[in-house]
Short mmCIF file of C-alpha atoms and ligand atoms in Angstrom, two decimals:
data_model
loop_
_atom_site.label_atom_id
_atom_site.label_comp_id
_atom_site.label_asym_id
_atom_site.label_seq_id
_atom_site.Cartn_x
_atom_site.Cartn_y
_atom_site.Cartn_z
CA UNK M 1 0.00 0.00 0.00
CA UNK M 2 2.92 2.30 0.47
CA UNK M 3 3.52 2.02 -3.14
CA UNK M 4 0.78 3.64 -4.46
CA UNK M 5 0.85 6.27 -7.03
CA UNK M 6 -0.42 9.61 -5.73
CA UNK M 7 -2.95 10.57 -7.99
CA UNK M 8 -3.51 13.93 -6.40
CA UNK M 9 -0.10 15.26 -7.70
CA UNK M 10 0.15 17.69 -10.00
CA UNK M 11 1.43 16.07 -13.21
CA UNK M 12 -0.10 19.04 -15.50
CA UNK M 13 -1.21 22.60 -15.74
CA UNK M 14 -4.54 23.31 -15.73
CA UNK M 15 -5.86 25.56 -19.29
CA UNK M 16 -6.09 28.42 -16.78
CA UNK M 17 -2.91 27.46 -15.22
CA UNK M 18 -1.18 27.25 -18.35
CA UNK M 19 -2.98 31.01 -19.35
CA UNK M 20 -1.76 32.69 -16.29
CA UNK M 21 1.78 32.74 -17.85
CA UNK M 22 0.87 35.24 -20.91
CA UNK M 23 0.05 38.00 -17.62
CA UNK M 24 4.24 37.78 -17.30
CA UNK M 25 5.86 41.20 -18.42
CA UNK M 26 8.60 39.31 -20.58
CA UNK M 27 6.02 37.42 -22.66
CA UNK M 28 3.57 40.92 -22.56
CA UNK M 29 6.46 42.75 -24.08
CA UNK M 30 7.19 40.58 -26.39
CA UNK M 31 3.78 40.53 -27.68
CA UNK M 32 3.60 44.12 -27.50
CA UNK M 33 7.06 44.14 -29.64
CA UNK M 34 5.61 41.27 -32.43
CA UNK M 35 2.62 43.68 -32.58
CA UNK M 36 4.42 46.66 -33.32
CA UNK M 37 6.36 44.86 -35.89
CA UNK M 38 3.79 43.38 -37.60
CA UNK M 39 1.58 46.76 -37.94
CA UNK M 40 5.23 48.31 -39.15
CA UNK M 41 5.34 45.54 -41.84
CA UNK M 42 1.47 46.65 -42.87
CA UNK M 43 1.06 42.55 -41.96
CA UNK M 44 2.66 41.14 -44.13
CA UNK M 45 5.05 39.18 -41.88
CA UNK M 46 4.99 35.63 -42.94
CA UNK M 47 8.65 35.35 -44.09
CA UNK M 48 10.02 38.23 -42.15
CA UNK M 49 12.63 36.91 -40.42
CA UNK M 50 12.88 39.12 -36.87
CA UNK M 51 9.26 38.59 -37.05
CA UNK M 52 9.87 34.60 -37.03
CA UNK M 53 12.39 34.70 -34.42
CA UNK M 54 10.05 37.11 -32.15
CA UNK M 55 7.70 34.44 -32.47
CA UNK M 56 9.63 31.37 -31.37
CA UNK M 57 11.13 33.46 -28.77
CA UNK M 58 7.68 34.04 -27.33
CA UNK M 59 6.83 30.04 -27.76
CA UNK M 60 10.11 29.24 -25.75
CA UNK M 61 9.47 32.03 -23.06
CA UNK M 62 5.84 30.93 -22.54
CA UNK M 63 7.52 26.77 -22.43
CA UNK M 64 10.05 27.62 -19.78
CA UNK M 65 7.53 29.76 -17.64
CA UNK M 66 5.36 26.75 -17.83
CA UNK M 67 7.83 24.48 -16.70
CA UNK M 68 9.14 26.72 -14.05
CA UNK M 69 5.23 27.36 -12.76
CA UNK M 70 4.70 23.82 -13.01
CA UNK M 71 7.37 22.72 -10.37
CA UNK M 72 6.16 25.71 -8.13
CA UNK M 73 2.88 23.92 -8.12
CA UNK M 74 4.25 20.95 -7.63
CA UNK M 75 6.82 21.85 -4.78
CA UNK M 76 3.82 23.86 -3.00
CA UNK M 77 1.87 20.69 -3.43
CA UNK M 78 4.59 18.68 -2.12
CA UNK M 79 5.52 21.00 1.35
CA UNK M 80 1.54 21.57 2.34
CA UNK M 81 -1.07 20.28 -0.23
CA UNK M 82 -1.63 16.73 0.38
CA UNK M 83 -3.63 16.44 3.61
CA UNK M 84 -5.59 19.59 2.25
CA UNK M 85 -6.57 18.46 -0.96
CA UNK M 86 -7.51 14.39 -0.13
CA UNK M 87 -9.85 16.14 2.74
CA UNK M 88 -11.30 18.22 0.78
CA UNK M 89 -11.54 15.40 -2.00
CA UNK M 90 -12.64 12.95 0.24
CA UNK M 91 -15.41 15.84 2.13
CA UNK M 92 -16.82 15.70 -1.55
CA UNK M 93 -16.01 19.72 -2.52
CA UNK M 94 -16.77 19.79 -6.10
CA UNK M 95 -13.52 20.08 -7.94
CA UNK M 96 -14.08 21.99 -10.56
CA UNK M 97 -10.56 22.04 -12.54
CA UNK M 98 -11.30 18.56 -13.45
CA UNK M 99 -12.57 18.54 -17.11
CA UNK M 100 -9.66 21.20 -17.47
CA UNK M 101 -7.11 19.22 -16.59
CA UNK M 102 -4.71 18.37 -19.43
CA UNK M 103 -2.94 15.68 -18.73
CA UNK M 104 -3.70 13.36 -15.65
CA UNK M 105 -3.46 10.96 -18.14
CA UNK M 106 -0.71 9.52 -20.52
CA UNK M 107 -0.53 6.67 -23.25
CA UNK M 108 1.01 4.22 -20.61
CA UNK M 109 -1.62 4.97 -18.30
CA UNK M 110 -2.99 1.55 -17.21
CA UNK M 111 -6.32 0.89 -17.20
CA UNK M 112 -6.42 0.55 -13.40
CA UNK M 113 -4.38 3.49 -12.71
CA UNK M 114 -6.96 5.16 -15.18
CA UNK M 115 -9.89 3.77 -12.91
CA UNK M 116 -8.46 5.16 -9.82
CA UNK M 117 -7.44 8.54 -10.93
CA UNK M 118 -11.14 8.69 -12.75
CA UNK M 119 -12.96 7.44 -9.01
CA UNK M 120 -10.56 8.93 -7.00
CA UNK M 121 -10.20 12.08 -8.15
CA UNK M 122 -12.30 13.00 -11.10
CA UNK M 123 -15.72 11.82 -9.87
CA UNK M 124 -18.18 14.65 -9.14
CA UNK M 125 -19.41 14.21 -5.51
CA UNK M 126 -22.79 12.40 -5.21
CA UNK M 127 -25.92 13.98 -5.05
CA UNK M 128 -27.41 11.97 -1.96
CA UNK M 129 -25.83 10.19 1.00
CA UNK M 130 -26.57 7.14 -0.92
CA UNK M 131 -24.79 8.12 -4.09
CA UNK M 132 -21.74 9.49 -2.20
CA UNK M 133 -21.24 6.33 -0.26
CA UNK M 134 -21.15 4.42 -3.84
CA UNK M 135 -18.84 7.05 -5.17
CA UNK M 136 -16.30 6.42 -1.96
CA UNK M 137 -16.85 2.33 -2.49
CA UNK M 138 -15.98 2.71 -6.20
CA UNK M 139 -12.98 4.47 -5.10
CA UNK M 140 -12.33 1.85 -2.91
CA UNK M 141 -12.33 -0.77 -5.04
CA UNK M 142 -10.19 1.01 -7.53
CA UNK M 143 -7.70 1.12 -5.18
CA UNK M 144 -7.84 -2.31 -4.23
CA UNK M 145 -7.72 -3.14 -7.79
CA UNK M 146 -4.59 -1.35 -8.52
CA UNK M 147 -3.29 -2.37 -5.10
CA UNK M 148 -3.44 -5.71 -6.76
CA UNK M 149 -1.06 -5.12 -10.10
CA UNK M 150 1.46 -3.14 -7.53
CA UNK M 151 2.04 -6.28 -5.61
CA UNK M 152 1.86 -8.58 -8.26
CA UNK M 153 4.03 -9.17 -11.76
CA UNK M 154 2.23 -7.33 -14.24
CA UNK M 155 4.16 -9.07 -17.19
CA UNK M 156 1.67 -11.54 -16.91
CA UNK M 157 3.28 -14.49 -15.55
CA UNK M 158 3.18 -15.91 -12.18
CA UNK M 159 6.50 -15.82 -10.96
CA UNK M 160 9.54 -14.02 -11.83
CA UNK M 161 12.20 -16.45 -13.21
CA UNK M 162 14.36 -17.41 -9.87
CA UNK M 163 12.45 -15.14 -7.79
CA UNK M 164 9.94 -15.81 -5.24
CA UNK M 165 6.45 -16.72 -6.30
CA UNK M 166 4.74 -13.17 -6.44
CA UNK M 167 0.85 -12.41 -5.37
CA UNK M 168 -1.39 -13.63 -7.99
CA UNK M 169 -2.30 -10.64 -10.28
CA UNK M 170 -6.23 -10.43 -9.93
CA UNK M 171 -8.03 -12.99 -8.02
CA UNK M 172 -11.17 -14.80 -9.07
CA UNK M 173 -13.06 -14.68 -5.72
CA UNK M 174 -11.26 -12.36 -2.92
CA UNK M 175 -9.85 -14.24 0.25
CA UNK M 176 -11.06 -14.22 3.53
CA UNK M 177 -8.33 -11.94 4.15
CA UNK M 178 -8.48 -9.77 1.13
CA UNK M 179 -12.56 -9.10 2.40
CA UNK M 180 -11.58 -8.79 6.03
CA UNK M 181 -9.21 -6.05 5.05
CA UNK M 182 -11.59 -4.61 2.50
CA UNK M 183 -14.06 -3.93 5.35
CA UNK M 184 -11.73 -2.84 7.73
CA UNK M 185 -10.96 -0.33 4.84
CA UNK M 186 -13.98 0.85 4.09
CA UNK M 187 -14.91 1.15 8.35
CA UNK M 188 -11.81 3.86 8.57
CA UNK M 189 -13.26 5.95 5.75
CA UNK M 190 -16.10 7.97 6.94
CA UNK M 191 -19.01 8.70 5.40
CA UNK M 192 -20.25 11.18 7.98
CA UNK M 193 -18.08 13.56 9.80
CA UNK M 194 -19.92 12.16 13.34
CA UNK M 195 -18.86 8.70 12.55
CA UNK M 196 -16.19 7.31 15.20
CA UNK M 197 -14.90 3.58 13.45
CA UNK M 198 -13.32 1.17 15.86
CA UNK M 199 -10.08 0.21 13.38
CA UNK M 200 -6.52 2.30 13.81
CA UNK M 201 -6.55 3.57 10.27
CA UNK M 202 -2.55 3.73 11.12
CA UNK M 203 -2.28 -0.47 12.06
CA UNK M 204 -4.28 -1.01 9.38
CA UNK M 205 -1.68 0.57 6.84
CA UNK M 206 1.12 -1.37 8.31
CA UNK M 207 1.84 -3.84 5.83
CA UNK M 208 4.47 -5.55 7.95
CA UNK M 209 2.11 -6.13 10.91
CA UNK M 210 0.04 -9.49 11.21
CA UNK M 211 -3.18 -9.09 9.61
CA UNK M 212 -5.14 -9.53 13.54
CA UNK M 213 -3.30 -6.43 14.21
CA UNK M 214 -3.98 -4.66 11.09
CA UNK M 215 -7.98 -5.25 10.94
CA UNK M 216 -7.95 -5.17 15.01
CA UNK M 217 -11.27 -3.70 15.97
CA UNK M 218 -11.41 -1.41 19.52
CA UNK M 219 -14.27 -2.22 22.12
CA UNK M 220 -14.67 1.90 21.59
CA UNK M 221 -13.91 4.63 20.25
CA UNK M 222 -12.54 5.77 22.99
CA UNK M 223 -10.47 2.67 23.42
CA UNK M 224 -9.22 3.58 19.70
CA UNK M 225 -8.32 6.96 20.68
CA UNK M 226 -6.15 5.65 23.93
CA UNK M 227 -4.55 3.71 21.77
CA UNK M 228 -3.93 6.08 18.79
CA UNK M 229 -2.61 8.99 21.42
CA UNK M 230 -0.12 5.99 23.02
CA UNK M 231 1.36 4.28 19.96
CA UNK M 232 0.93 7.06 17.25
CA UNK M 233 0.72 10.82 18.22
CA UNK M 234 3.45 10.01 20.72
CA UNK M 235 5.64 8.90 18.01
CA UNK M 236 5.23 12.05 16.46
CA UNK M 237 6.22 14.41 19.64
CA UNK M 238 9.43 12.41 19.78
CA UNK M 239 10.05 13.54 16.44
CA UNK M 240 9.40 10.62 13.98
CA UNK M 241 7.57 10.98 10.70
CA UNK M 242 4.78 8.87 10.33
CA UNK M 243 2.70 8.39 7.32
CA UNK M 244 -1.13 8.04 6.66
CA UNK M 245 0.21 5.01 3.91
CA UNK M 246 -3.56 3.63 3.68
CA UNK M 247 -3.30 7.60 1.70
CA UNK M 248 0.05 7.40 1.10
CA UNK M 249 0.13 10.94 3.09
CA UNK M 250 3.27 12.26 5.09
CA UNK M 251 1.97 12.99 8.76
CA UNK M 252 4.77 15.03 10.19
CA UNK M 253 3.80 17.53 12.16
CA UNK M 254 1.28 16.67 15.33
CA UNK M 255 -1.40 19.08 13.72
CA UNK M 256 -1.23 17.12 10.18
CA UNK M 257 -1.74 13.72 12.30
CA UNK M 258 -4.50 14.84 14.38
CA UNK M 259 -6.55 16.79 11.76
CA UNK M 260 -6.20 13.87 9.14
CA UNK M 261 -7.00 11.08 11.86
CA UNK M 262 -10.31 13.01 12.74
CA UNK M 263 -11.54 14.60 9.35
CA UNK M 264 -11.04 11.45 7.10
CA UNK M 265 -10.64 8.96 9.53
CA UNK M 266 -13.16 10.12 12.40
CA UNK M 267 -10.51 9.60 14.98
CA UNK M 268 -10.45 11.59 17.96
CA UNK M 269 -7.22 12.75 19.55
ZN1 ZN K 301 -2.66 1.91 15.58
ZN1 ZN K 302 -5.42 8.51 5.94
#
């Protein structure tokens, strides 16, 4: 689970985005200059050379401000944009950059990295409780889908030649374990902001724990939160730097921890 990609990451400028760089005084004096030109040549500028160069030098200003505003984006994203943007995902805000989006997508994209961006991300909100709860399940089982081709070989055989015998790709019926983790999934996701679930949405990401621990369900919340304060948020005050990896979401500061525990997990601290 620690593998997974994050979808939420930038990979593209939005139209607007990719607008906003033509407000830049280089690029606006440029244009101002290829304008000048151009009424100077009474418009006839198709083989006039300075008029030529003006224009690639305005196509290679507006690339390199585009791949400079880009990493911004991406570096902002990186130091505070995470927790913000899968709570507000996951609260349902209507994200409305998401038909503008160029490219979330490429031609490798797999067809279950495809589903998951598409559930996870571009899916409008649903209308009723009812509809938002199939929206978050759908989401769910994307992940679980593509949790599947991270663990296993995707070259399509069963084993890697003198390797260990990997996880079988897809499944045709789900394990006892695969559904007991499934629920326990679905339990730490909340559908209503006063819902307290029972699982540590922290054990539960720990791949390396046994799966009793993992799916382990408290007598109470309030047991839960005893236990959460004890073996997580105290990690965090000695200075360690947990991770949310059923999100795949650095935790590092106390606040982060506590606000994502209650607001997508409805844990109290
Ligand atoms: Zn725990
Ligand atoms: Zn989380």
């Amino acid at each position: 689970m620690s593998r997974w990609i994050d979808p939420n990451r930038p990979w593209g400028l939005t139209s607007e985005q990719a607008e906003s760089v033509n407000n830049d005084p280089t690029i606006r004096s440029l244009v101002q200059e290829r304008e000048r030109l151009k009424q100077r040549l009474n418009r006839r500028t198709s083989n006039h050379t300075k008029y030529q160069d003006l224009n690639k030098k305005i196509a290679s200003e507006r690339e390199r401000l585009r791949a400079a505003l880009l990493i911004e984006i991406q570096e902002l994203y990186e130091r505070e944009g995470p927790v913000r943007s899968i709570e507000r995902q996951l609260a349902g805000v209507k994200i409305d950059t998401a038909s503008k989006v160029v490219s979330y997508f490429s031609n490798d994209t797999l067809p279950e990295q495809r589903r998951l961006i598409e559930t996870m991300i571009l899916a409008p909100p649903g209308a009723t409780l009812e509809a938002e709860r199939q929206r978050r399940n759908d989401a769910i089982n994307a992940v679980t889908a593509y949790c599947k081709i991270e663990e296993g070989d995707m070259r399509g055989g069963r084993k890697r030649s003198g390797g260990r015998p990997k996880r079988a790709v897809i499944k045709e019926s789900p394990s006892p374990e695969d559904e007991a983790l499934k629920a326990a999934m679905l339990s730490v996701y909340i559908k209503d902001p006063k819902e307290r679930p029972t699982v540590c949405f922290m054990c539960l990401g720990n791949e390396g724990a046994p799966l009793a621990v993992r799916i382990y369900s408290f007598s109470s919340p309030g047991d839960l939160t005893k236990h959460f304060k004890k073996k997580h948020l105290k990690k965090v005050e000695e200075g360690g730097a947990p991770e949310c990896k059923i999100c795949s979401i650095p935790l590092d500061h106390k606040m982060h921890l506590q606000n994502h525990a209650l607001r997508i997990h409805g844990t109290i601290s």
